[in-house]
Coordinates of C-alpha atoms in Angstrom, one line a residue:
Chain A
M1 CA 12.0 -17.3 35.1
Y2 CA 13.5 -15.2 37.7
K3 CA 11.3 -15.0 40.6
E4 CA 12.0 -12.1 42.8
I5 CA 12.3 -8.5 41.8
P6 CA 15.7 -7.1 42.8
K7 CA 14.7 -4.1 44.9
S8 CA 18.0 -2.6 45.6
R9 CA 20.2 -1.3 42.8
D10 CA 23.1 -0.9 45.2
I11 CA 23.6 -4.6 45.6
F12 CA 23.9 -5.0 41.8
S13 CA 26.1 -2.0 41.4
A14 CA 28.4 -3.1 44.2
R15 CA 28.8 -6.6 42.9
T16 CA 29.3 -5.3 39.4
E17 CA 32.0 -3.0 40.3
E18 CA 33.7 -5.7 42.3
I19 CA 33.6 -8.1 39.4
R20 CA 34.8 -5.4 37.0
E21 CA 37.8 -4.7 39.1
L22 CA 38.6 -8.4 39.6
M23 CA 38.3 -9.3 36.0
N24 CA 40.2 -6.3 34.7
N25 CA 43.2 -7.1 37.0
A26 CA 43.1 -10.8 36.5
C27 CA 42.8 -11.0 32.7
F28 CA 44.9 -8.3 31.1
G29 CA 48.0 -6.3 31.4
Q30 CA 47.3 -2.6 30.7
R31 CA 48.5 -2.6 27.1
D32 CA 46.6 -5.7 26.2
A33 CA 43.5 -4.3 27.8
Q34 CA 43.8 -1.1 25.8
H35 CA 44.4 -3.0 22.6
K36 CA 41.4 -5.3 23.3
R37 CA 39.2 -2.3 24.2
F38 CA 40.1 -0.7 20.9
S39 CA 39.3 -3.8 19.0
D40 CA 36.0 -4.3 20.9
F41 CA 35.1 -0.7 20.2
T42 CA 35.7 -1.2 16.5
S43 CA 33.7 -4.4 16.5
A44 CA 30.8 -2.8 18.3
H45 CA 30.8 0.1 15.8
N46 CA 30.9 -2.3 12.9
I47 CA 28.0 -4.2 14.2
G48 CA 26.1 -1.0 14.8
K49 CA 26.7 0.3 11.3
E50 CA 25.8 -3.0 9.7
V51 CA 22.6 -3.3 11.7
A52 CA 21.6 0.3 10.8
L53 CA 21.6 -0.6 7.1
R54 CA 18.9 -3.2 7.5
F55 CA 15.4 -1.8 7.0
E56 CA 13.4 -4.8 7.9
L57 CA 12.9 -5.1 11.7
A58 CA 13.2 -8.9 11.9
E59 CA 16.3 -8.9 9.6
C60 CA 17.9 -6.1 11.7
L61 CA 17.3 -8.0 15.0
K62 CA 18.5 -11.3 13.6
L63 CA 21.7 -9.8 12.2
L64 CA 22.3 -8.0 15.5
I65 CA 22.2 -11.1 17.7
D66 CA 24.2 -13.2 15.2
R67 CA 27.0 -10.6 15.1
I68 CA 27.0 -10.2 18.9
A69 CA 27.1 -14.0 19.4
E70 CA 30.0 -14.3 17.0
T71 CA 32.0 -11.3 18.3
M72 CA 31.5 -12.1 22.0
S73 CA 31.6 -15.9 21.6
V74 CA 28.4 -16.5 23.6
E75 CA 26.1 -19.5 23.2
I76 CA 22.9 -17.9 24.5
I77 CA 21.6 -14.5 23.5
S78 CA 18.2 -13.1 23.6
L79 CA 16.8 -9.7 22.5
M80 CA 13.6 -8.6 24.2
L81 CA 11.5 -5.6 23.2
V82 CA 9.2 -3.6 25.4
E83 CA 5.6 -4.1 24.0
R84 CA 3.6 -1.1 22.8
N85 CA 1.7 -0.6 26.1
G86 CA 5.1 -0.3 27.9
T87 CA 4.3 -2.9 30.6
R88 CA 5.8 -6.1 29.2
L89 CA 8.9 -7.4 27.5
A90 CA 8.8 -10.3 25.0
I91 CA 11.7 -12.1 23.3
E92 CA 11.8 -10.9 19.7
V93 CA 14.8 -13.0 18.6
A94 CA 17.2 -15.4 20.3
R95 CA 20.0 -17.9 19.7
G96 CA 20.6 -20.9 21.9
L97 CA 17.1 -21.0 23.3
S98 CA 14.3 -23.4 22.5
E99 CA 11.6 -22.1 20.1
E100 CA 9.1 -22.6 22.9
A101 CA 11.1 -20.4 25.3
V102 CA 11.3 -17.7 22.7
K103 CA 7.6 -17.8 22.1
N104 CA 6.4 -18.0 25.7
T105 CA 8.8 -15.8 27.5
K106 CA 7.0 -12.6 28.6
V107 CA 8.3 -10.5 31.4
N108 CA 6.6 -7.7 33.2
V109 CA 8.6 -4.4 33.4
G110 CA 10.0 -4.4 36.9
E111 CA 10.1 -8.2 37.3
G112 CA 13.2 -10.4 36.8
V113 CA 16.5 -9.4 35.4
A114 CA 15.2 -8.1 32.1
G115 CA 12.3 -6.4 33.8
W116 CA 14.6 -4.7 36.2
I117 CA 16.7 -3.4 33.4
A118 CA 13.7 -2.2 31.5
K119 CA 12.6 -0.3 34.6
T120 CA 15.9 1.2 35.7
G121 CA 17.7 1.6 32.4
E122 CA 20.9 0.2 34.0
S123 CA 23.1 -2.5 32.8
L124 CA 23.7 -5.7 34.8
L125 CA 26.7 -8.0 35.0
V126 CA 26.5 -10.9 37.4
E127 CA 29.3 -13.4 38.0
D128 CA 27.3 -16.3 39.4
I129 CA 23.5 -16.0 39.4
T130 CA 23.0 -19.3 41.3
K131 CA 24.7 -17.8 44.3
D132 CA 22.4 -14.9 44.1
E133 CA 19.5 -15.9 46.3
R134 CA 17.1 -13.5 44.6
F135 CA 17.1 -15.7 41.5
P136 CA 16.5 -19.2 42.9
S137 CA 14.9 -21.0 40.0
R138 CA 17.0 -20.2 36.9
G139 CA 16.2 -22.8 34.2
G140 CA 18.2 -23.9 31.2
K141 CA 21.6 -25.4 30.7
Y142 CA 24.4 -23.0 31.3
Y143 CA 28.2 -23.7 31.4
T144 CA 28.7 -20.7 33.6
N145 CA 26.3 -18.8 35.7
S146 CA 27.6 -15.4 34.7
L147 CA 25.2 -13.2 32.8
L148 CA 25.3 -9.9 31.1
S149 CA 22.3 -7.7 30.2
V150 CA 22.1 -4.3 28.8
P151 CA 19.2 -1.9 28.0
L152 CA 18.4 -0.7 24.4
K153 CA 17.7 2.9 25.1
I154 CA 16.5 5.9 23.0
S155 CA 17.6 8.8 25.1
N156 CA 16.1 7.8 28.5
R157 CA 13.4 5.5 27.3
V158 CA 14.2 1.7 27.4
I159 CA 12.8 0.0 24.3
G160 CA 14.3 -3.4 25.0
V161 CA 17.0 -5.5 26.6
I162 CA 19.8 -7.7 25.2
N163 CA 20.8 -10.6 27.4
V164 CA 23.8 -12.8 26.9
N165 CA 24.9 -16.0 28.7
N166 CA 27.6 -18.7 28.4
K167 CA 30.8 -17.6 26.9
T168 CA 32.1 -20.5 24.8
S169 CA 35.4 -20.1 26.6
K170 CA 33.5 -20.9 29.7
S171 CA 34.9 -17.9 31.5
V172 CA 32.7 -15.3 33.1
F173 CA 31.7 -11.9 31.7
I174 CA 33.9 -8.9 32.4
K175 CA 33.8 -5.2 32.3
D176 CA 35.1 -5.1 28.7
D177 CA 32.2 -7.3 27.6
L178 CA 29.8 -5.0 29.3
E179 CA 31.2 -2.0 27.6
M180 CA 31.3 -3.6 24.2
L181 CA 27.7 -4.8 24.5
S182 CA 26.6 -1.4 25.8
T183 CA 28.2 0.3 22.7
V184 CA 26.4 -2.1 20.4
A185 CA 23.1 -1.6 22.2
E186 CA 23.4 2.2 22.0
M187 CA 23.7 2.0 18.2
A188 CA 21.3 -0.9 17.8
A189 CA 18.5 0.9 19.7
V190 CA 18.5 3.7 17.1
A191 CA 18.5 1.2 14.2
I192 CA 15.7 -0.8 15.8
E193 CA 13.6 2.3 16.4
N194 CA 14.0 3.3 12.8
A195 CA 13.1 -0.2 11.5
R196 CA 10.0 -0.1 13.7
F197 CA 9.0 3.3 12.4
R198 CA 9.3 2.0 8.9
Q199 CA 7.3 -1.1 9.8
D200 CA 4.6 1.0 11.3
A201 CA 4.5 3.2 8.2
R202 CA 4.2 0.1 6.0
T203 CA 1.4 -1.3 8.2
Q204 CA -0.5 2.0 8.0
E205 CA 0.0 2.0 4.3
Q206 CA -1.3 -1.5 4.0
M207 CA -4.4 -0.6 6.1
R208 CA -5.0 2.5 4.0
S209 CA -4.8 0.5 0.9
N210 CA -7.2 -2.2 2.2
F211 CA -9.5 0.6 3.3
I212 CA -9.5 2.1 -0.2
S213 CA -10.3 -1.2 -1.7
N214 CA -13.1 -1.9 0.8
V215 CA -14.7 1.5 0.4
S216 CA -14.4 1.1 -3.3
H217 CA -16.3 -2.2 -3.2
E218 CA -18.9 -1.0 -0.7
L219 CA -19.7 2.2 -2.7
R220 CA -19.7 0.6 -6.1
T221 CA -21.9 -2.4 -5.1
P222 CA -25.1 -0.4 -4.3
L223 CA -24.4 2.1 -7.1
T224 CA -24.3 -0.8 -9.6
A225 CA -27.6 -2.1 -8.5
I226 CA -29.2 1.3 -8.8
K227 CA -27.8 2.0 -12.2
E228 CA -28.8 -1.4 -13.5
A229 CA -32.4 -1.0 -12.2
V230 CA -32.7 2.4 -13.8
C231 CA -31.1 1.3 -17.1
M232 CA -33.4 -1.7 -17.3
I233 CA -36.5 0.5 -16.9
L234 CA -35.2 2.9 -19.4
E235 CA -34.5 0.2 -21.9
E236 CA -38.1 -1.0 -21.4
I237 CA -37.0 -4.5 -20.6
I238 CA -39.7 -4.8 -17.9
G239 CA -42.5 -2.7 -19.6
T240 CA -43.2 0.5 -21.5
V241 CA -42.3 3.8 -20.1
T242 CA -43.8 7.2 -21.0
G243 CA -41.8 10.1 -22.4
E244 CA -41.8 12.0 -19.1
Q245 CA -41.0 9.0 -17.0
K246 CA -38.0 8.5 -19.4
R247 CA -36.9 12.1 -18.9
F248 CA -36.8 11.6 -15.1
L249 CA -35.0 8.3 -15.3
E250 CA -32.4 10.0 -17.6
I251 CA -31.9 12.6 -14.9
A252 CA -31.4 9.8 -12.3
K253 CA -29.0 8.0 -14.6
K254 CA -27.0 11.1 -15.3
N255 CA -26.6 11.7 -11.6
I256 CA -25.7 8.1 -10.9
E257 CA -22.9 8.5 -13.4
R258 CA -21.8 11.7 -11.7
L259 CA -21.7 10.0 -8.4
N260 CA -19.7 7.1 -10.0
R261 CA -17.2 9.6 -11.4
L262 CA -16.9 11.2 -8.0
I263 CA -16.2 7.8 -6.3
E264 CA -13.7 6.9 -8.9
E265 CA -11.9 10.2 -8.5
L266 CA -11.9 10.1 -4.7
L267 CA -10.4 6.6 -4.9
D268 CA -7.9 7.8 -7.4
L269 CA -6.8 10.5 -5.0
G270 CA -6.5 7.9 -2.2
K271 CA -4.4 5.7 -4.5
L272 CA -2.1 8.7 -5.3
E273 CA -1.7 9.5 -1.6
S274 CA -0.9 6.0 -0.8
K275 CA 1.8 6.2 -3.4
R276 CA 0.8 3.1 -5.1
C277 CA 1.3 4.8 -8.5
H278 CA 5.0 4.7 -7.9
E279 CA 5.2 1.1 -8.8
K280 CA 4.6 1.7 -12.5
R281 CA 7.5 4.1 -13.3
K282 CA 9.6 3.7 -16.3
L283 CA 11.2 5.8 -19.0
F284 CA 8.7 7.0 -21.6
D285 CA 8.4 9.6 -24.4
V286 CA 6.3 12.7 -23.3
I287 CA 5.9 13.7 -27.0
E288 CA 4.3 10.4 -27.9
V289 CA 1.9 10.7 -25.0
T290 CA 1.1 14.3 -25.8
N291 CA 0.4 13.5 -29.4
A292 CA -1.9 10.6 -28.5
I293 CA -4.0 12.8 -26.2
I294 CA -4.2 15.6 -28.8
E295 CA -5.5 13.1 -31.2
L296 CA -7.9 11.7 -28.7
L297 CA -9.4 15.0 -27.6
G298 CA -9.2 16.6 -31.1
P299 CA -12.9 15.7 -32.0
L300 CA -14.1 17.4 -28.8
A301 CA -12.3 20.6 -29.7
K302 CA -13.7 20.3 -33.2
E303 CA -17.2 20.2 -31.8
K304 CA -16.7 23.8 -30.5
A305 CA -14.7 24.8 -33.6
I306 CA -11.6 25.3 -31.5
S307 CA -8.3 25.5 -33.3
L308 CA -6.0 23.1 -31.5
T309 CA -2.3 23.6 -32.4
K310 CA 0.9 22.1 -31.0
V311 CA 4.5 23.2 -30.7
L312 CA 6.5 20.1 -29.9
P313 CA 10.2 19.2 -30.2
Q314 CA 11.1 17.0 -33.2
Q315 CA 12.9 14.4 -31.1
K316 CA 11.8 12.2 -28.3
V317 CA 11.7 13.7 -24.8
E318 CA 12.0 10.9 -22.3
I319 CA 11.2 11.2 -18.7
W320 CA 11.1 8.7 -15.8
G321 CA 7.6 8.3 -14.4
D322 CA 4.2 6.7 -14.7
A323 CA 3.2 7.3 -18.3
D324 CA -0.5 6.7 -17.6
R325 CA -0.5 9.2 -14.8
V326 CA 1.3 11.9 -16.8
A327 CA -1.2 11.2 -19.6
Q328 CA -3.9 11.8 -17.0
V329 CA -2.4 15.2 -16.2
I330 CA -2.3 16.3 -19.9
T331 CA -5.8 14.9 -20.5
N332 CA -7.2 16.8 -17.5
L333 CA -5.6 20.1 -18.5
L334 CA -6.4 19.8 -22.2
G335 CA -9.9 18.6 -21.3
N336 CA -10.5 21.7 -19.2
S337 CA -9.2 24.0 -21.9
I338 CA -11.7 22.6 -24.3
K339 CA -14.6 22.6 -21.8
Y340 CA -14.0 26.2 -20.6
N341 CA -13.1 27.6 -24.0
R342 CA -15.4 29.7 -26.2
Q343 CA -16.8 28.7 -29.6
N344 CA -14.1 29.3 -32.3
G345 CA -11.4 29.7 -29.6
T346 CA -7.8 28.5 -29.8
I347 CA -5.7 26.1 -27.7
E348 CA -1.9 25.7 -28.0
V349 CA -0.1 22.7 -26.5
R350 CA 3.6 23.4 -26.0
V351 CA 6.3 21.1 -24.9
S352 CA 9.9 22.2 -24.4
E353 CA 12.9 20.7 -22.6
T354 CA 16.0 21.6 -20.7
E355 CA 18.7 19.2 -19.7
E356 CA 16.9 18.3 -16.5
A357 CA 13.3 19.1 -17.0
V358 CA 10.4 19.1 -19.4
T359 CA 7.8 21.8 -19.6
I360 CA 4.3 21.2 -20.8
S361 CA 2.1 24.3 -21.3
I362 CA -1.5 24.5 -22.4
V363 CA -2.6 28.0 -23.5
D364 CA -6.3 28.7 -24.2
T365 CA -8.7 31.5 -25.0
G366 CA -11.2 30.3 -22.5
V367 CA -13.2 32.0 -19.8
G368 CA -10.1 32.6 -17.6
I369 CA -9.7 32.4 -13.9
S370 CA -9.7 35.3 -11.4
P371 CA -6.6 35.8 -9.3
E372 CA -8.5 34.8 -6.1
D373 CA -9.7 31.6 -7.8
A374 CA -6.3 30.8 -9.3
E375 CA -4.9 30.3 -5.8
K376 CA -7.5 27.8 -4.9
I377 CA -8.4 25.8 -8.0
F378 CA -6.1 23.0 -7.1
E379 CA -7.9 22.4 -3.8
R380 CA -10.4 19.6 -3.6
F381 CA -14.0 20.4 -4.3
Y382 CA -13.2 24.1 -5.0
R383 CA -15.4 25.4 -7.7
V384 CA -14.9 28.6 -9.7
K385 CA -18.1 30.6 -9.6
A386 CA -19.6 30.7 -13.0
H387 CA -19.5 34.3 -14.2
S388 CA -20.9 33.6 -17.6
G389 CA -23.2 31.0 -18.9
E390 CA -24.2 27.9 -17.1
Q391 CA -22.4 26.1 -14.3
K392 CA -20.3 23.2 -15.6
H393 CA -20.7 20.0 -13.6
G394 CA -17.4 18.6 -12.7
T395 CA -16.5 16.6 -9.6
G396 CA -14.2 19.3 -8.3
L397 CA -11.4 16.8 -8.0
G398 CA -9.8 16.9 -11.5
L399 CA -7.2 19.6 -10.7
A400 CA -6.5 18.2 -7.2
I401 CA -5.7 14.9 -8.8
T402 CA -3.6 16.6 -11.5
K403 CA -1.6 18.4 -8.8
E404 CA -1.1 15.2 -6.8
I405 CA 0.3 13.4 -9.8
V406 CA 2.6 16.3 -10.7
H407 CA 3.9 16.5 -7.1
A408 CA 4.3 12.7 -7.0
H409 CA 6.6 13.1 -10.0
G410 CA 8.6 15.8 -8.2
G411 CA 7.2 18.5 -10.5
K412 CA 5.4 21.8 -10.3
I413 CA 2.1 23.1 -11.8
L414 CA 1.5 26.8 -12.4
V415 CA -1.4 28.8 -13.7
E416 CA -1.5 32.2 -15.3
S417 CA -4.8 33.6 -16.3
Q418 CA -6.9 36.6 -17.1
I419 CA -10.7 36.7 -16.9
D420 CA -12.3 36.5 -20.4
K421 CA -8.9 36.3 -22.1
G422 CA -7.8 32.8 -21.3
S423 CA -5.5 30.7 -19.2
M424 CA -2.1 29.0 -19.4
F425 CA -1.4 26.0 -17.3
T426 CA 2.2 24.9 -17.1
V427 CA 3.6 21.7 -15.8
I428 CA 7.3 21.3 -15.1
L429 CA 8.5 17.7 -14.6
P430 CA 12.0 16.7 -13.7
K431 CA 13.2 14.2 -16.4
D432 CA 14.7 11.8 -13.9
L433 CA 13.3 11.7 -10.4
R434 CA 15.8 9.0 -9.4
K435 CA 18.7 11.5 -9.8
K436 CA 16.8 14.2 -7.8
K437 CA 16.5 11.9 -4.8
E438 CA 20.2 11.2 -4.5
Chain B
M1 CA -31.0 -24.3 -31.0
A2 CA -31.4 -25.0 -27.3
K3 CA -31.1 -22.1 -24.9
F4 CA -27.9 -21.8 -23.0
T5 CA -28.1 -21.6 -19.3
I6 CA -26.1 -19.0 -17.5
L7 CA -25.2 -19.3 -13.8
L8 CA -24.9 -15.9 -12.0
V9 CA -22.9 -16.0 -8.8
D10 CA -23.3 -12.9 -6.7
D11 CA -23.8 -12.3 -3.0
E12 CA -26.1 -9.3 -3.5
P13 CA -29.8 -10.4 -3.7
D14 CA -30.9 -7.2 -5.5
F15 CA -28.2 -7.5 -8.1
R16 CA -29.1 -11.2 -8.6
E17 CA -32.8 -10.3 -9.1
I18 CA -32.1 -7.5 -11.6
M19 CA -29.5 -9.5 -13.5
T20 CA -31.7 -12.5 -13.8
V21 CA -34.3 -10.4 -15.7
R22 CA -31.5 -8.9 -17.8
I23 CA -30.0 -12.3 -18.7
K24 CA -33.5 -13.6 -19.6
S25 CA -34.1 -10.5 -21.7
W26 CA -31.0 -11.5 -23.7
G27 CA -32.6 -14.9 -24.4
Y28 CA -30.8 -17.2 -22.0
D29 CA -31.9 -19.3 -19.0
A30 CA -30.7 -17.9 -15.7
L31 CA -29.6 -19.7 -12.6
T32 CA -28.3 -18.0 -9.5
A33 CA -26.0 -18.8 -6.6
S34 CA -25.4 -16.5 -3.7
N35 CA -22.0 -17.8 -2.6
G36 CA -19.1 -19.9 -3.6
R37 CA -20.5 -23.1 -2.0
E38 CA -23.8 -22.8 -3.8
A39 CA -22.0 -22.1 -7.1
V40 CA -20.0 -25.3 -6.8
D41 CA -23.2 -27.2 -6.0
A42 CA -25.0 -25.6 -9.0
V43 CA -22.1 -26.7 -11.3
K44 CA -22.3 -30.2 -9.9
G45 CA -26.1 -30.5 -10.1
K46 CA -27.2 -28.3 -12.9
N47 CA -24.3 -28.1 -15.3
P48 CA -24.6 -24.5 -16.5
D49 CA -23.2 -23.6 -19.9
I50 CA -21.7 -20.2 -18.9
I51 CA -20.8 -18.8 -15.5
I52 CA -20.8 -15.2 -14.5
L53 CA -18.8 -14.9 -11.2
D54 CA -18.4 -12.0 -8.8
Y55 CA -15.1 -12.2 -7.0
M56 CA -15.7 -10.5 -3.7
M57 CA -18.0 -12.7 -1.8
P58 CA -18.1 -13.2 2.0
D59 CA -17.7 -17.0 2.4
M60 CA -15.5 -18.0 -0.5
D61 CA -14.0 -15.4 -2.8
G62 CA -14.5 -15.8 -6.6
V63 CA -11.0 -17.1 -7.2
S64 CA -11.4 -19.9 -4.6
A65 CA -14.9 -20.7 -5.9
L66 CA -13.4 -20.9 -9.4
R67 CA -10.6 -23.2 -8.2
E68 CA -13.3 -25.6 -6.9
I69 CA -15.4 -25.2 -10.1
R70 CA -12.4 -26.0 -12.2
K71 CA -12.0 -29.3 -10.4
L72 CA -15.4 -30.3 -11.5
N73 CA -15.4 -28.7 -15.0
N74 CA -12.4 -27.3 -16.7
K75 CA -14.2 -26.2 -19.9
V76 CA -17.2 -24.1 -18.8
P77 CA -16.6 -20.5 -19.9
V78 CA -16.3 -18.1 -16.9
I79 CA -16.8 -14.4 -17.0
M80 CA -15.6 -12.4 -13.9
F81 CA -18.0 -9.6 -13.2
T82 CA -16.7 -7.5 -10.4
A83 CA -17.2 -4.3 -8.5
Y84 CA -13.5 -3.9 -7.8
P85 CA -11.1 -5.3 -10.3
D86 CA -7.8 -5.3 -8.5
E87 CA -4.6 -6.6 -10.1
R88 CA -3.8 -9.1 -7.5
S89 CA -7.1 -11.0 -7.8
I90 CA -6.9 -10.9 -11.6
K91 CA -3.5 -12.5 -11.4
G92 CA -4.9 -15.1 -9.0
A93 CA -7.6 -16.0 -11.4
E94 CA -5.4 -16.0 -14.5
T95 CA -4.3 -19.5 -14.3
L96 CA -7.8 -20.8 -13.8
G97 CA -9.1 -20.0 -17.2
V98 CA -11.2 -16.8 -17.3
L99 CA -12.8 -15.7 -20.5
A100 CA -13.2 -12.0 -19.5
Y101 CA -13.0 -9.6 -16.6
I102 CA -15.8 -7.0 -16.7
P103 CA -16.3 -4.2 -14.2
K104 CA -19.8 -3.9 -12.9
I105 CA -19.7 -0.2 -13.2
S106 CA -17.2 1.8 -15.2
L107 CA -16.6 5.3 -16.4
Y108 CA -15.2 4.2 -19.7
T109 CA -17.3 1.2 -20.8
D110 CA -20.9 0.2 -20.8
A111 CA -20.7 -2.7 -18.4
Q112 CA -23.8 -4.4 -19.8
A113 CA -22.7 -4.1 -23.4
A114 CA -19.3 -5.6 -22.4
L115 CA -21.0 -8.4 -20.5
K116 CA -23.2 -9.2 -23.4
S117 CA -20.3 -9.4 -25.9
A118 CA -18.4 -11.7 -23.4
I119 CA -21.4 -14.0 -23.3
H120 CA -21.6 -14.0 -27.1
I121 CA -17.9 -15.0 -27.3
A122 CA -18.6 -17.8 -24.7
E123 CA -21.6 -18.9 -26.8
R124 CA -19.5 -19.1 -30.0
T125 CA -16.8 -21.1 -28.2
L126 CA -19.5 -23.5 -27.0
E127 CA -21.1 -23.9 -30.4
A128 CA -17.6 -24.5 -32.0
Q129 CA -17.1 -27.3 -29.4
K130 CA -20.3 -29.1 -30.4

């Protein structure tokens, strides 16, 4: 490792300028130089563009150093990133260095060549590092002792450093190399930052998903034991129970079930927010799903003598989405229409389509919703104040889940209602989300 | 007909206690194990006829325990009884021969009724093998 911190930037700049001049004059005539610059510039941009297309950080970095090594014909290249706390640099990826060196090389910001670059944000081009007394113990096998290091910068913040050594031609680095590498670094920095953001987002997503699964387990475990104990007493497995004792145990059981429903729905919301439902999307027929739900909930409507009718297209109406989730939407809405309807009321389920979207409406003759409530019913735990009859016990999450699902499918949900007359819930879903994205 | 012995593997002591009474009320003998290691030992030493296995346990998860159990006995019917059935674990256990996956608590099914019918299926399988 480099021992001494270069204190003065002037020395570097002076040397660099000197070398630039020398190299420029020595190597190329003006036309050749221009031609080479143009080709370097094109290569640099091609590398930048290619790297920007890689979404995985590791993949992005590997591709970057491979392309630089090939284009610049260097044997040793390393890419270091500044660690999260901003005090240290570590090699993320390298070529031509031992695995051990890659693993163990950590440099404090401000120390050594890479540390100096991270601190100052300047590039560095040195002709012969062995003759530079500030770097006495430079390890490794190098054909030449010329080195080139550039910062990876996002505006003025250095996120890392690219170091290259040993041109295969055994010549030293020149100003054109510096310019080329700086151009690549400029584009690469943005790509790296983006890849990092995506990686962070994925890590958070993973943590969230693990959290949901842990919470789920931790809540269900005690609830299971409580429910089991209550059920066993109720079933008189461990002895006889009086009528009144049974009544109280039934209350306990009912509330355990309510709590269970609440847990399930909260977890369901968590899953929806973590977008795990996106994995199950495929083309499916909305009409088939709607018919199945009407059939399923028909008996419930019948109990209240509600006339349940449907107005559906004759043909299939296919949409791209999660069939189970869309079924959940229709089940929730139709379930509510039955629950909040009056005896001998009516419900009509309508499905219609345009070229791009499908509209599902459920019209009922239920208790209706006031305009103030209508604005808030999709909020979590919002409860409409019972204006007639008894309070219905829901979890207060059904419509919030419904809205989440509709939004996850790129759709809209609307409600029109009049107190004591009834409500109409309308869901509009785009037929193909994939097209909408492009 | 000899009583079948059911081994219940679960890390929750309360749940083990309750379920032991439940299993006995169904007319079976009950053994319990509180972790994967004890489950493997019980299979070695006591040769249970049916195993009810939880798959989220601190020392050895149910799938790992099942892998060990299968090395000793690849015929014993195993019912996974779990508080959180996630798809990945189910896939992990699929190749190890699981008779049924039953959620400990569910909005849609009566967990105990489902467990009882899984045990009946296991019982019939065992009787057919005799």
